[in-house]
Amino acid sequence: MIEVVNKLKYINFLFLLIFISSCSLTKGLKEGEYLLYDVKIEGNDRSNRSELLNLSRQSPNTRIPLLNTSMGVALYRFGEWTYDSTRHLSKKEKLLVERKAIIALEEENEGLEKKERKRLEKINSNIASLEKKLEFGNFFMRTGNPRVIFDSLKAEESSRQMAYYLINNGFFEAKTEYRVNKKRRRAWLTFLVEENAAYRIDTFYTRSDDENIYEILNRSIRNSNIKAGNFYNQTAITQERQRVEDVLKENGYYTFSRSYIEYNVYKDTVEKSVEIEQLIRKPSFSDVHQVYYLDSVYFSVDPPSAEFIDEGEKSRFRDIQFEFYQDKYSEKIIASRIFLNKDDLYSRRDVIETQRQLANLDLFRFVNIAFDTLGNRLRPRIYTQPNQKYQVTNQLGASITEQVPGPFFSHSLRNRNLFRGAEIFEFFFRAGLEGVVSATGEGGVFRSRELNTSASIIFPQFLFPTGKNSLQKLGRYNPNTRTLIGYNYVDRPEYIRESVNGVIGYNWSTRNLRQQYTINVLDANFIRSNLSSEFRELLEGLQAQGNNLINSFLPSYVSSVSGQVIINFNQYGAFQKNKASLWRLFLESGGTTLNFVDRQFIEQRNLAYFQFIKFQSDFRRYIPISKSQTLAYRLNLGLARPYGVSNGVLPYEKYFFAGGSTGIRAWQPRRLGPGSFTPQTFEDGTFDYRFEQPGDILLEGMFELRSKIYGYFDGAFFIDLGNSWTFQEDASRPGANFEIDRFWREIAVGTGLGLRMDFDFLVLRLDMGVKAVDPARPIGERFILGRFFNSFLGERGQTVFNIGIGYPF
C-alpha cells in the first residue's frame, strides 16, 4: 500500500510542481523573516562591480520573470514534501546492526564467503547513500535550492569582505556599509561603497644579499607583474611571488620557495602612491641559497607487484640507467622524452616537461620523478609502471538526428608498444542507424545505415630523415606519425556509398601546449556510389540545368594534402573561470599531384578525379560575465574552390553545409541556403527543407549567453547568423552565388533558448531554434520572428529542436 502511495506521488509530480510554482516565494515566512529579493551595489566607479557582487554571502533565488516564484525553490519544496528523515534514520540503524553482525562473523571465521562479502559491500554503499540523503536531502532538495532569507550577519560580513577587496586593489581609504529596504515580506539589500583615492605604484625594487639571485631577477624584470605607474593590486603581488619562485627554480634553486619572499609596502598618503620592496630572505642554515646541478638519470619501469622484483632488465643509454620489467621498451624513444641531462643546472620546467612528455607516450600508468641529494648534486630517479597492454572499449547507445533516435554500437581496441618502440595500434569499428529525410522528394523519415572501421598505428616520432640528434631535439614537441587505413559504408534511400581511405599524418605541439599542428602528407580515398533510380533522375535533372553535382557520385579517387593549426589561448575547453579563446586554421589542397600528370593519363582511367583548395578559420571565445553567467561566441569562415579536372564540382564530403545543432540551430542540419535560393514549397506555402544544400562558401556567427538556473540545470539564450553560398551562379538554384553587394542581405538569423544538464563529465543539451530572418523569402518579407507568436511554435518548419551531447562550441 505504501509503495502505491509513493508511486502516485511521483506520477502527480508535474501537477504538484506547477501548483507549488504558482505559490508566492514569500508565502509561509515566519515573523521577522524577509525574502532576499535583490542585491545591488552603489558608489563604485572604478572597482569591478561583478567581483564585488560575488563577495556577497547571499544571492537572491533565480525567479521566473514577472512572477514571484522560482522553479529551483519549487523543486526544493517538493523535495521537502517527499522527504522523511526518520525513515532514512531507521534504515541506517538496521543496516548498521547487520553490518556489525557480518563484521563479527568475519572476525570469528577469519574471512567471509563470496555471498557475504558482496552483501557487506552493498550495505556499505547503502549506508553512504543514506548519509548523503540525511546531510543534503533527497534528489529534489539537492537539485533545487531553498528560499534565501535575509541575514543581517551575512550582510555585515559581506560588507567587510568588500572593504578588504577594495583595500587589496589600491583603495586603502575605502569604506563600505549596507542599507536594507523592507516591504511586503521582501528585502532589497544595497551595499554602499565609498572608494576614495586609488593608490598608484611609484617605485618597485628588489633587495637581496645573494648577488646571483639579484642578477637573475634583474634579467627578467620586464616580466614582472608589479610595474611602476600601475594601480596597487594585491593579486599582482601574489602573482609576482609565484613568478619569482618559478624563475629561481628554473635556474638551479631546487629548495627555494616563495616563503622566502617578503613584500613591504610604504604608503604616501599625500601623493596617494606606494613604494613596494621585494625582499629575498636568507635560508636559516646558510648565507646563500644553494644552486643544484644534475647527476645521471635513473629510469625504472616497475613490476606490478613485489613478486616480480627480480625480473628486471638493465641497460644504459645517453647517461641514463634503464631498468625495465618484462616488456622491452625503446631506450632511444624514452630518452628523447627525458630532458634532464648530467651536469645541467636544475630546472623545474624540464622536470615538468619530462613528466608530461613521458605521459604522452601512453605507455605508463604513472610517471613519478624524485631526487637524491648529495651536496649540490641531484640525481633524478624516474619511476613508472606499465600501462595495460590491451585496452578494449565497447559502447552501445543512441544518437538523435532529424529528431529521430538511432541505435549504434562501437568497438575500439588499443595495443600499446606494438613493435616495442612505443608504437600505439588502434582499431575502431562503428555500426549504427540514423534518421534521415529522403532527398528524392518522398515524404517521411528513413533509416540510414552506417558502418565505418579503421586501423591505425601511431609512431612516437617523425618517420622521415631529420638529421643527427633530431629525435632528442624534437622530443619536447611530442612528435608522432599516424598511419591509417579505413573503410566507410553508408546506405541511404538515395544511394549506397563506399570508400576506402588511407592517411599518413604528422602531429606535434609547442612546449607550452598553446599550439597544436597537424600535416597530412597523404589523404587518399577511393569512393564508389550506387544511386537509386529516383535520385539519379533528380541529379540528371539538375545536370540539365547546369548543376554537375552528379559528378560527385561518380566512382572517384580523391587525394589531398592538408595542414591544421589549433591555437588554444588560456586552456579553452577546460574548467573555465577566466577568458579563453581557441582558433583553428585548416588548409587543404586536393589533387595537387595531378598537376604533374598528363591529362590524357587521367582521362584514360575509369575514375573521377578532383582538384580543389579548401580553407577554414574557426574562432571561439569564452567570456565570464559573473559567477553565474558567461558569454560564448564562435566565428566560422570556410572557402572551397574546385579547379582543373574537377569541372566545377567538389567531392561531396568537401562541400560546406549550413544549419544544424552546432551551426545555425533554427535550420535543420545541412538545409540552410545557399544564398537567397528559395526551396520548393508545400501545399500550405511553407518551405520544403528536405533537401541538403551544399555550398562553396560558409560564414557563421553564433552568440550564446549561458546562465546557471539551479543545480545541474543551465539555461542559454542564443542568436545564430550566417549562410552558405556558391562561387559560381547555379541555374538550378537561383540566388545561390556570392555577390559582395548583396550577401549581407542573405544572412540568415535564428534565435532561441537552450536547456542543459551539466554533470561535469557529461553535458546533455536541448536547444529550441526559431527562424527570425529567412533569406529564402523576398526582400521586405524576410523578418519572420513575429510569426512565431501568431501560432504555437510558429508556422511549419519555423521552430527546430536540437538534442545533443556537449556544448555547441
mmCIF file of N, CA, C and O in Angstrom, residues 76-159:
data_model
loop_
_atom_site.group_PDB
_atom_site.id
_atom_site.type_symbol
_atom_site.label_atom_id
_atom_site.label_comp_id
_atom_site.label_asym_id
_atom_site.label_seq_id
_atom_site.Cartn_x
_atom_site.Cartn_y
_atom_site.Cartn_z
ATOM 1 N N TYR A 76 12.798 22.323 -4.513
ATOM 2 C CA TYR A 76 13.218 22.118 -3.125
ATOM 3 C C TYR A 76 12.007 21.857 -2.225
ATOM 4 O O TYR A 76 12.044 20.976 -1.360
ATOM 5 N N ARG A 77 10.942 22.617 -2.447
ATOM 6 C CA ARG A 77 9.731 22.407 -1.641
ATOM 7 C C ARG A 77 9.132 21.024 -1.878
ATOM 8 O O ARG A 77 8.672 20.359 -0.944
ATOM 9 N N PHE A 78 9.141 20.601 -3.146
ATOM 10 C CA PHE A 78 8.637 19.261 -3.436
ATOM 11 C C PHE A 78 9.501 18.208 -2.739
ATOM 12 O O PHE A 78 9.000 17.213 -2.207
ATOM 13 N N GLY A 79 10.835 18.449 -2.735
ATOM 14 C CA GLY A 79 11.729 17.526 -2.044
ATOM 15 C C GLY A 79 11.442 17.473 -0.565
ATOM 16 O O GLY A 79 11.448 16.394 0.045
ATOM 17 N N GLU A 80 11.169 18.642 0.042
ATOM 18 C CA GLU A 80 10.816 18.660 1.474
ATOM 19 C C GLU A 80 9.531 17.891 1.732
ATOM 20 O O GLU A 80 9.409 17.173 2.732
ATOM 21 N N TRP A 81 8.576 18.008 0.818
ATOM 22 C CA TRP A 81 7.278 17.350 0.997
ATOM 23 C C TRP A 81 7.412 15.825 0.955
ATOM 24 O O TRP A 81 6.705 15.106 1.659
ATOM 25 N N THR A 82 8.333 15.323 0.133
ATOM 26 C CA THR A 82 8.509 13.871 -0.005
ATOM 27 C C THR A 82 9.631 13.335 0.879
ATOM 28 O O THR A 82 9.895 12.129 0.876
ATOM 29 N N TYR A 83 10.291 14.211 1.634
ATOM 30 C CA TYR A 83 11.456 13.793 2.429
ATOM 31 C C TYR A 83 11.029 13.353 3.822
ATOM 32 O O TYR A 83 10.273 14.046 4.510
ATOM 33 N N ASP A 84 11.529 12.199 4.249
ATOM 34 C CA ASP A 84 11.219 11.650 5.564
ATOM 35 C C ASP A 84 12.527 11.209 6.200
ATOM 36 O O ASP A 84 13.021 10.103 5.954
ATOM 37 N N SER A 85 13.108 12.063 7.038
ATOM 38 C CA SER A 85 14.412 11.756 7.639
ATOM 39 C C SER A 85 14.324 10.584 8.604
ATOM 40 O O SER A 85 15.286 9.810 8.738
ATOM 41 N N THR A 86 13.189 10.438 9.306
ATOM 42 C CA THR A 86 13.068 9.331 10.269
ATOM 43 C C THR A 86 13.138 7.979 9.563
ATOM 44 O O THR A 86 13.701 7.017 10.097
ATOM 45 N N ARG A 87 12.584 7.909 8.351
ATOM 46 C CA ARG A 87 12.626 6.650 7.601
ATOM 47 C C ARG A 87 14.070 6.325 7.215
ATOM 48 O O ARG A 87 14.505 5.172 7.299
ATOM 49 N N HIS A 88 14.833 7.352 6.816
ATOM 50 C CA HIS A 88 16.234 7.125 6.457
ATOM 51 C C HIS A 88 17.062 6.739 7.685
ATOM 52 O O HIS A 88 17.943 5.870 7.605
ATOM 53 N N LEU A 89 16.778 7.377 8.839
ATOM 54 C CA LEU A 89 17.493 7.036 10.064
ATOM 55 C C LEU A 89 17.215 5.596 10.484
ATOM 56 O O LEU A 89 18.117 4.869 10.907
ATOM 57 N N SER A 90 15.953 5.198 10.335
ATOM 58 C CA SER A 90 15.577 3.828 10.689
ATOM 59 C C SER A 90 16.289 2.818 9.794
ATOM 60 O O SER A 90 16.816 1.806 10.276
ATOM 61 N N LYS A 91 16.339 3.095 8.498
ATOM 62 C CA LYS A 91 17.036 2.200 7.567
ATOM 63 C C LYS A 91 18.520 2.120 7.905
ATOM 64 O O LYS A 91 19.133 1.047 7.870
ATOM 65 N N LYS A 92 19.111 3.278 8.236
ATOM 66 C CA LYS A 92 20.532 3.304 8.546
ATOM 67 C C LYS A 92 20.832 2.471 9.786
ATOM 68 O O LYS A 92 21.829 1.719 9.825
ATOM 69 N N GLU A 93 19.984 2.581 10.824
ATOM 70 C CA GLU A 93 20.190 1.811 12.042
ATOM 71 C C GLU A 93 20.138 0.319 11.775
ATOM 72 O O GLU A 93 20.960 -0.459 12.282
ATOM 73 N N LYS A 94 19.182 -0.121 10.970
ATOM 74 C CA LYS A 94 19.077 -1.543 10.626
ATOM 75 C C LYS A 94 20.299 -2.030 9.864
ATOM 76 O O LYS A 94 20.807 -3.130 10.120
ATOM 77 N N LEU A 95 20.773 -1.203 8.933
ATOM 78 C CA LEU A 95 21.950 -1.588 8.159
ATOM 79 C C LEU A 95 23.206 -1.633 9.025
ATOM 80 O O LEU A 95 24.068 -2.499 8.841
ATOM 81 N N LEU A 96 23.321 -0.709 9.984
ATOM 82 C CA LEU A 96 24.470 -0.711 10.883
ATOM 83 C C LEU A 96 24.499 -1.969 11.736
ATOM 84 O O LEU A 96 25.568 -2.558 11.976
ATOM 85 N N VAL A 97 23.324 -2.392 12.200
ATOM 86 C CA VAL A 97 23.236 -3.622 13.004
ATOM 87 C C VAL A 97 23.658 -4.833 12.153
ATOM 88 O O VAL A 97 24.417 -5.702 12.603
ATOM 89 N N GLU A 98 23.159 -4.883 10.911
ATOM 90 C CA GLU A 98 23.503 -6.001 10.027
ATOM 91 C C GLU A 98 24.993 -5.994 9.685
ATOM 92 O O GLU A 98 25.628 -7.050 9.643
ATOM 93 N N ARG A 99 25.554 -4.796 9.460
ATOM 94 C CA ARG A 99 26.984 -4.720 9.151
ATOM 95 C C ARG A 99 27.829 -5.187 10.328
ATOM 96 O O ARG A 99 28.839 -5.877 10.153
ATOM 97 N N LYS A 100 27.412 -4.799 11.527
ATOM 98 C CA LYS A 100 28.151 -5.203 12.726
ATOM 99 C C LYS A 100 28.160 -6.720 12.874
ATOM 100 O O LYS A 100 29.183 -7.319 13.225
ATOM 101 N N ALA A 101 27.010 -7.336 12.532
ATOM 102 C CA ALA A 101 26.917 -8.795 12.640
ATOM 103 C C ALA A 101 27.835 -9.483 11.617
ATOM 104 O O ALA A 101 28.494 -10.479 11.929
ATOM 105 N N ILE A 102 27.903 -8.944 10.397
ATOM 106 C CA ILE A 102 28.743 -9.550 9.361
ATOM 107 C C ILE A 102 30.219 -9.385 9.712
ATOM 108 O O ILE A 102 31.026 -10.302 9.509
ATOM 109 N N ILE A 103 30.601 -8.212 10.268
ATOM 110 C CA ILE A 103 31.995 -7.979 10.660
ATOM 111 C C ILE A 103 32.390 -8.930 11.780
ATOM 112 O O ILE A 103 33.505 -9.474 11.811
ATOM 113 N N ALA A 104 31.456 -9.153 12.720
ATOM 114 C CA ALA A 104 31.724 -10.102 13.813
ATOM 115 C C ALA A 104 31.919 -11.519 13.258
ATOM 116 O O ALA A 104 32.791 -12.270 13.708
ATOM 117 N N LEU A 105 31.111 -11.882 12.273
ATOM 118 C CA LEU A 105 31.233 -13.193 11.638
ATOM 119 C C LEU A 105 32.573 -13.326 10.920
ATOM 120 O O LEU A 105 33.202 -14.394 10.932
ATOM 121 N N GLU A 106 33.028 -12.220 10.300
ATOM 122 C CA GLU A 106 34.312 -12.229 9.599
ATOM 123 C C GLU A 106 35.462 -12.455 10.567
ATOM 124 O O GLU A 106 36.394 -13.218 10.299
ATOM 125 N N GLU A 107 35.393 -11.812 11.742
ATOM 126 C CA GLU A 107 36.444 -11.977 12.743
ATOM 127 C C GLU A 107 36.436 -13.378 13.324
ATOM 128 O O GLU A 107 37.489 -13.965 13.619
ATOM 129 N N GLU A 108 35.240 -13.937 13.455
ATOM 130 C CA GLU A 108 35.109 -15.276 14.036
ATOM 131 C C GLU A 108 35.637 -16.348 13.083
ATOM 132 O O GLU A 108 36.339 -17.273 13.492
ATOM 133 N N ASN A 109 35.311 -16.221 11.799
ATOM 134 C CA ASN A 109 35.698 -17.228 10.805
ATOM 135 C C ASN A 109 36.979 -16.871 10.048
ATOM 136 O O ASN A 109 37.378 -17.599 9.137
ATOM 137 N N GLU A 110 37.585 -15.723 10.421
ATOM 138 C CA GLU A 110 38.793 -15.234 9.758
ATOM 139 C C GLU A 110 38.589 -15.092 8.248
ATOM 140 O O GLU A 110 39.434 -15.463 7.432
ATOM 141 N N GLY A 111 37.448 -14.553 7.886
ATOM 142 C CA GLY A 111 37.145 -14.332 6.476
ATOM 143 C C GLY A 111 35.667 -14.485 6.195
ATOM 144 O O GLY A 111 34.891 -14.910 7.066
ATOM 145 N N LEU A 112 35.257 -14.086 4.983
ATOM 146 C CA LEU A 112 33.850 -14.163 4.578
ATOM 147 C C LEU A 112 33.732 -14.923 3.266
ATOM 148 O O LEU A 112 34.652 -14.926 2.436
ATOM 149 N N GLU A 113 32.590 -15.563 3.087
ATOM 150 C CA GLU A 113 32.300 -16.184 1.803
ATOM 151 C C GLU A 113 31.940 -15.103 0.794
ATOM 152 O O GLU A 113 31.655 -13.962 1.150
ATOM 153 N N LYS A 114 31.943 -15.499 -0.489
ATOM 154 C CA LYS A 114 31.716 -14.543 -1.567
ATOM 155 C C LYS A 114 30.372 -13.838 -1.420
ATOM 156 O O LYS A 114 30.263 -12.623 -1.592
ATOM 157 N N LYS A 115 29.329 -14.596 -1.084
ATOM 158 C CA LYS A 115 27.985 -14.023 -0.948
ATOM 159 C C LYS A 115 27.934 -13.013 0.191
ATOM 160 O O LYS A 115 27.336 -11.936 0.072
ATOM 161 N N GLU A 116 28.578 -13.349 1.324
ATOM 162 C CA GLU A 116 28.569 -12.453 2.481
ATOM 163 C C GLU A 116 29.378 -11.186 2.203
ATOM 164 O O GLU A 116 29.014 -10.085 2.630
ATOM 165 N N ARG A 117 30.503 -11.331 1.463
ATOM 166 C CA ARG A 117 31.315 -10.164 1.141
ATOM 167 C C ARG A 117 30.556 -9.201 0.224
ATOM 168 O O ARG A 117 30.633 -7.981 0.378
ATOM 169 N N LYS A 118 29.821 -9.750 -0.747
ATOM 170 C CA LYS A 118 29.010 -8.906 -1.626
ATOM 171 C C LYS A 118 27.946 -8.169 -0.830
ATOM 172 O O LYS A 118 27.654 -6.994 -1.090
ATOM 173 N N ARG A 119 27.349 -8.868 0.137
ATOM 174 C CA ARG A 119 26.321 -8.228 0.965
ATOM 175 C C ARG A 119 26.918 -7.097 1.791
ATOM 176 O O ARG A 119 26.312 -6.029 1.925
ATOM 177 N N LEU A 120 28.145 -7.296 2.306
ATOM 178 C CA LEU A 120 28.798 -6.247 3.087
ATOM 179 C C LEU A 120 29.068 -5.024 2.222
ATOM 180 O O LEU A 120 28.876 -3.884 2.661
ATOM 181 N N GLU A 121 29.526 -5.251 0.978
ATOM 182 C CA GLU A 121 29.765 -4.130 0.064
ATOM 183 C C GLU A 121 28.474 -3.381 -0.234
ATOM 184 O O GLU A 121 28.460 -2.149 -0.308
ATOM 185 N N LYS A 122 27.382 -4.128 -0.417
ATOM 186 C CA LYS A 122 26.080 -3.496 -0.694
ATOM 187 C C LYS A 122 25.615 -2.671 0.505
ATOM 188 O O LYS A 122 25.085 -1.565 0.343
ATOM 189 N N ILE A 123 25.828 -3.199 1.710
ATOM 190 C CA ILE A 123 25.424 -2.471 2.925
ATOM 191 C C ILE A 123 26.215 -1.166 3.042
ATOM 192 O O ILE A 123 25.653 -0.103 3.337
ATOM 193 N N ASN A 124 27.528 -1.218 2.823
ATOM 194 C CA ASN A 124 28.360 -0.010 2.914
ATOM 195 C C ASN A 124 27.918 1.038 1.889
ATOM 196 O O ASN A 124 27.887 2.232 2.181
ATOM 197 N N SER A 125 27.561 0.580 0.693
ATOM 198 C CA SER A 125 27.086 1.501 -0.340
ATOM 199 C C SER A 125 25.768 2.147 0.064
ATOM 200 O O SER A 125 25.572 3.360 -0.111
ATOM 201 N N ASN A 126 24.842 1.342 0.617
ATOM 202 C CA ASN A 126 23.539 1.877 1.040
ATOM 203 C C ASN A 126 23.685 2.855 2.198
ATOM 204 O O ASN A 126 22.981 3.867 2.264
ATOM 205 N N ILE A 127 24.596 2.568 3.115
ATOM 206 C CA ILE A 127 24.813 3.476 4.251
ATOM 207 C C ILE A 127 25.353 4.812 3.760
ATOM 208 O O ILE A 127 24.923 5.884 4.213
ATOM 209 N N ALA A 128 26.300 4.772 2.833
ATOM 210 C CA ALA A 128 26.852 6.017 2.275
ATOM 211 C C ALA A 128 25.766 6.826 1.586
ATOM 212 O O ALA A 128 25.711 8.058 1.710
ATOM 213 N N SER A 129 24.866 6.152 0.859
ATOM 214 C CA SER A 129 23.766 6.846 0.181
ATOM 215 C C SER A 129 22.810 7.474 1.190
ATOM 216 O O SER A 129 22.355 8.606 1.011
ATOM 217 N N LEU A 130 22.505 6.749 2.264
ATOM 218 C CA LEU A 130 21.606 7.284 3.291
ATOM 219 C C LEU A 130 22.231 8.473 4.012
ATOM 220 O O LEU A 130 21.540 9.448 4.331
ATOM 221 N N GLU A 131 23.536 8.413 4.273
ATOM 222 C CA GLU A 131 24.204 9.540 4.935
ATOM 223 C C GLU A 131 24.165 10.785 4.059
ATOM 224 O O GLU A 131 24.013 11.904 4.551
ATOM 225 N N LYS A 132 24.279 10.580 2.747
ATOM 226 C CA LYS A 132 24.185 11.704 1.818
ATOM 227 C C LYS A 132 22.796 12.321 1.869
ATOM 228 O O LYS A 132 22.638 13.553 1.867
ATOM 229 N N LYS A 133 21.764 11.481 1.903
ATOM 230 C CA LYS A 133 20.391 11.980 1.958
ATOM 231 C C LYS A 133 20.115 12.683 3.281
ATOM 232 O O LYS A 133 19.401 13.693 3.328
ATOM 233 N N LEU A 134 20.681 12.154 4.383
ATOM 234 C CA LEU A 134 20.455 12.774 5.690
ATOM 235 C C LEU A 134 21.141 14.133 5.790
ATOM 236 O O LEU A 134 20.653 15.031 6.461
ATOM 237 N N GLU A 135 22.285 14.278 5.120
ATOM 238 C CA GLU A 135 23.020 15.541 5.200
ATOM 239 C C GLU A 135 22.509 16.576 4.216
ATOM 240 O O GLU A 135 22.373 17.756 4.557
ATOM 241 N N PHE A 136 22.208 16.142 2.963
ATOM 242 C CA PHE A 136 21.856 17.097 1.913
ATOM 243 C C PHE A 136 20.416 16.978 1.433
ATOM 244 O O PHE A 136 19.992 17.753 0.579
ATOM 245 N N GLY A 137 19.652 16.021 1.943
ATOM 246 C CA GLY A 137 18.281 15.851 1.492
ATOM 247 C C GLY A 137 18.191 14.925 0.299
ATOM 248 O O GLY A 137 19.189 14.363 -0.170
ATOM 249 N N ASN A 138 16.982 14.786 -0.247
ATOM 250 C CA ASN A 138 16.790 13.896 -1.390
ATOM 251 C C ASN A 138 17.214 14.592 -2.693
ATOM 252 O O ASN A 138 17.710 15.714 -2.694
ATOM 253 N N PHE A 139 16.985 13.910 -3.822
ATOM 254 C CA PHE A 139 17.440 14.412 -5.127
ATOM 255 C C PHE A 139 16.869 15.797 -5.422
ATOM 256 O O PHE A 139 17.577 16.692 -5.897
ATOM 257 N N PHE A 140 15.589 16.011 -5.145
ATOM 258 C CA PHE A 140 14.944 17.281 -5.466
ATOM 259 C C PHE A 140 15.487 18.410 -4.597
ATOM 260 O O PHE A 140 15.640 19.541 -5.058
ATOM 261 N N MET A 141 15.797 18.093 -3.333
ATOM 262 C CA MET A 141 16.371 19.109 -2.457
ATOM 263 C C MET A 141 17.790 19.461 -2.888
ATOM 264 O O MET A 141 18.208 20.621 -2.805
ATOM 265 N N ARG A 142 18.539 18.459 -3.365
ATOM 266 C CA ARG A 142 19.900 18.723 -3.815
ATOM 267 C C ARG A 142 19.910 19.456 -5.147
ATOM 268 O O ARG A 142 20.811 20.252 -5.417
ATOM 269 N N THR A 143 18.924 19.187 -6.010
ATOM 270 C CA THR A 143 18.859 19.829 -7.316
ATOM 271 C C THR A 143 18.320 21.252 -7.206
ATOM 272 O O THR A 143 18.814 22.170 -7.865
ATOM 273 N N GLY A 144 17.281 21.436 -6.398
ATOM 274 C CA GLY A 144 16.710 22.765 -6.218
ATOM 275 C C GLY A 144 17.481 23.557 -5.179
ATOM 276 O O GLY A 144 18.615 23.233 -4.828
ATOM 277 N N ASN A 145 16.871 24.615 -4.653
ATOM 278 C CA ASN A 145 17.513 25.402 -3.612
ATOM 279 C C ASN A 145 16.451 26.037 -2.726
ATOM 280 O O ASN A 145 15.356 26.376 -3.182
ATOM 281 N N PRO A 146 16.748 26.193 -1.441
ATOM 282 C CA PRO A 146 15.775 26.784 -0.519
ATOM 283 C C PRO A 146 15.639 28.285 -0.739
ATOM 284 O O PRO A 146 16.473 28.908 -1.418
ATOM 285 N N ARG A 147 14.576 28.857 -0.165
ATOM 286 C CA ARG A 147 14.430 30.311 -0.222
ATOM 287 C C ARG A 147 15.579 30.989 0.517
ATOM 288 O O ARG A 147 16.047 30.509 1.555
ATOM 289 N N VAL A 148 16.044 32.097 -0.041
ATOM 290 C CA VAL A 148 17.124 32.854 0.595
ATOM 291 C C VAL A 148 16.499 33.920 1.481
ATOM 292 O O VAL A 148 15.860 34.861 0.999
ATOM 293 N N ILE A 149 16.655 33.740 2.788
ATOM 294 C CA ILE A 149 16.108 34.679 3.763
ATOM 295 C C ILE A 149 17.194 35.667 4.172
ATOM 296 O O ILE A 149 18.334 35.273 4.457
ATOM 297 N N PHE A 150 16.853 36.945 4.166
ATOM 298 C CA PHE A 150 17.836 37.974 4.500
ATOM 299 C C PHE A 150 18.425 37.726 5.887
ATOM 300 O O PHE A 150 17.715 37.472 6.855
ATOM 301 N N ASP A 151 19.780 37.786 5.950
ATOM 302 C CA ASP A 151 20.520 37.563 7.191
ATOM 303 C C ASP A 151 21.443 38.761 7.404
ATOM 304 O O ASP A 151 22.376 38.987 6.630
ATOM 305 N N SER A 152 21.190 39.536 8.462
ATOM 306 C CA SER A 152 21.974 40.754 8.702
ATOM 307 C C SER A 152 23.432 40.431 9.011
ATOM 308 O O SER A 152 24.331 41.210 8.665
ATOM 309 N N LEU A 153 23.702 39.290 9.679
ATOM 310 C CA LEU A 153 25.079 38.928 9.980
ATOM 311 C C LEU A 153 25.871 38.656 8.698
ATOM 312 O O LEU A 153 27.031 39.068 8.562
ATOM 313 N N LYS A 154 25.229 37.984 7.753
ATOM 314 C CA LYS A 154 25.896 37.712 6.475
ATOM 315 C C LYS A 154 26.077 38.997 5.679
ATOM 316 O O LYS A 154 27.072 39.155 4.964
ATOM 317 N N ALA A 155 25.138 39.906 5.787
ATOM 318 C CA ALA A 155 25.277 41.189 5.099
ATOM 319 C C ALA A 155 26.452 41.976 5.672
ATOM 320 O O ALA A 155 27.229 42.599 4.927
ATOM 321 N N GLU A 156 26.615 41.943 6.992
ATOM 322 C CA GLU A 156 27.731 42.634 7.641
ATOM 323 C C GLU A 156 29.060 42.026 7.213
ATOM 324 O O GLU A 156 30.025 42.743 6.900
ATOM 325 N N GLU A 157 29.119 40.676 7.175
ATOM 326 C CA GLU A 157 30.338 40.001 6.745
ATOM 327 C C GLU A 157 30.648 40.314 5.282
ATOM 328 O O GLU A 157 31.812 40.517 4.909
ATOM 329 N N SER A 158 29.621 40.363 4.438
ATOM 330 C CA SER A 158 29.813 40.700 3.024
ATOM 331 C C SER A 158 30.379 42.101 2.878
ATOM 332 O O SER A 158 31.263 42.357 2.044
ATOM 333 N N SER A 159 29.887 43.036 3.687
ATOM 334 C CA SER A 159 30.373 44.417 3.644
ATOM 335 C C SER A 159 31.854 44.478 4.015
ATOM 336 O O SER A 159 32.635 45.194 3.378
#
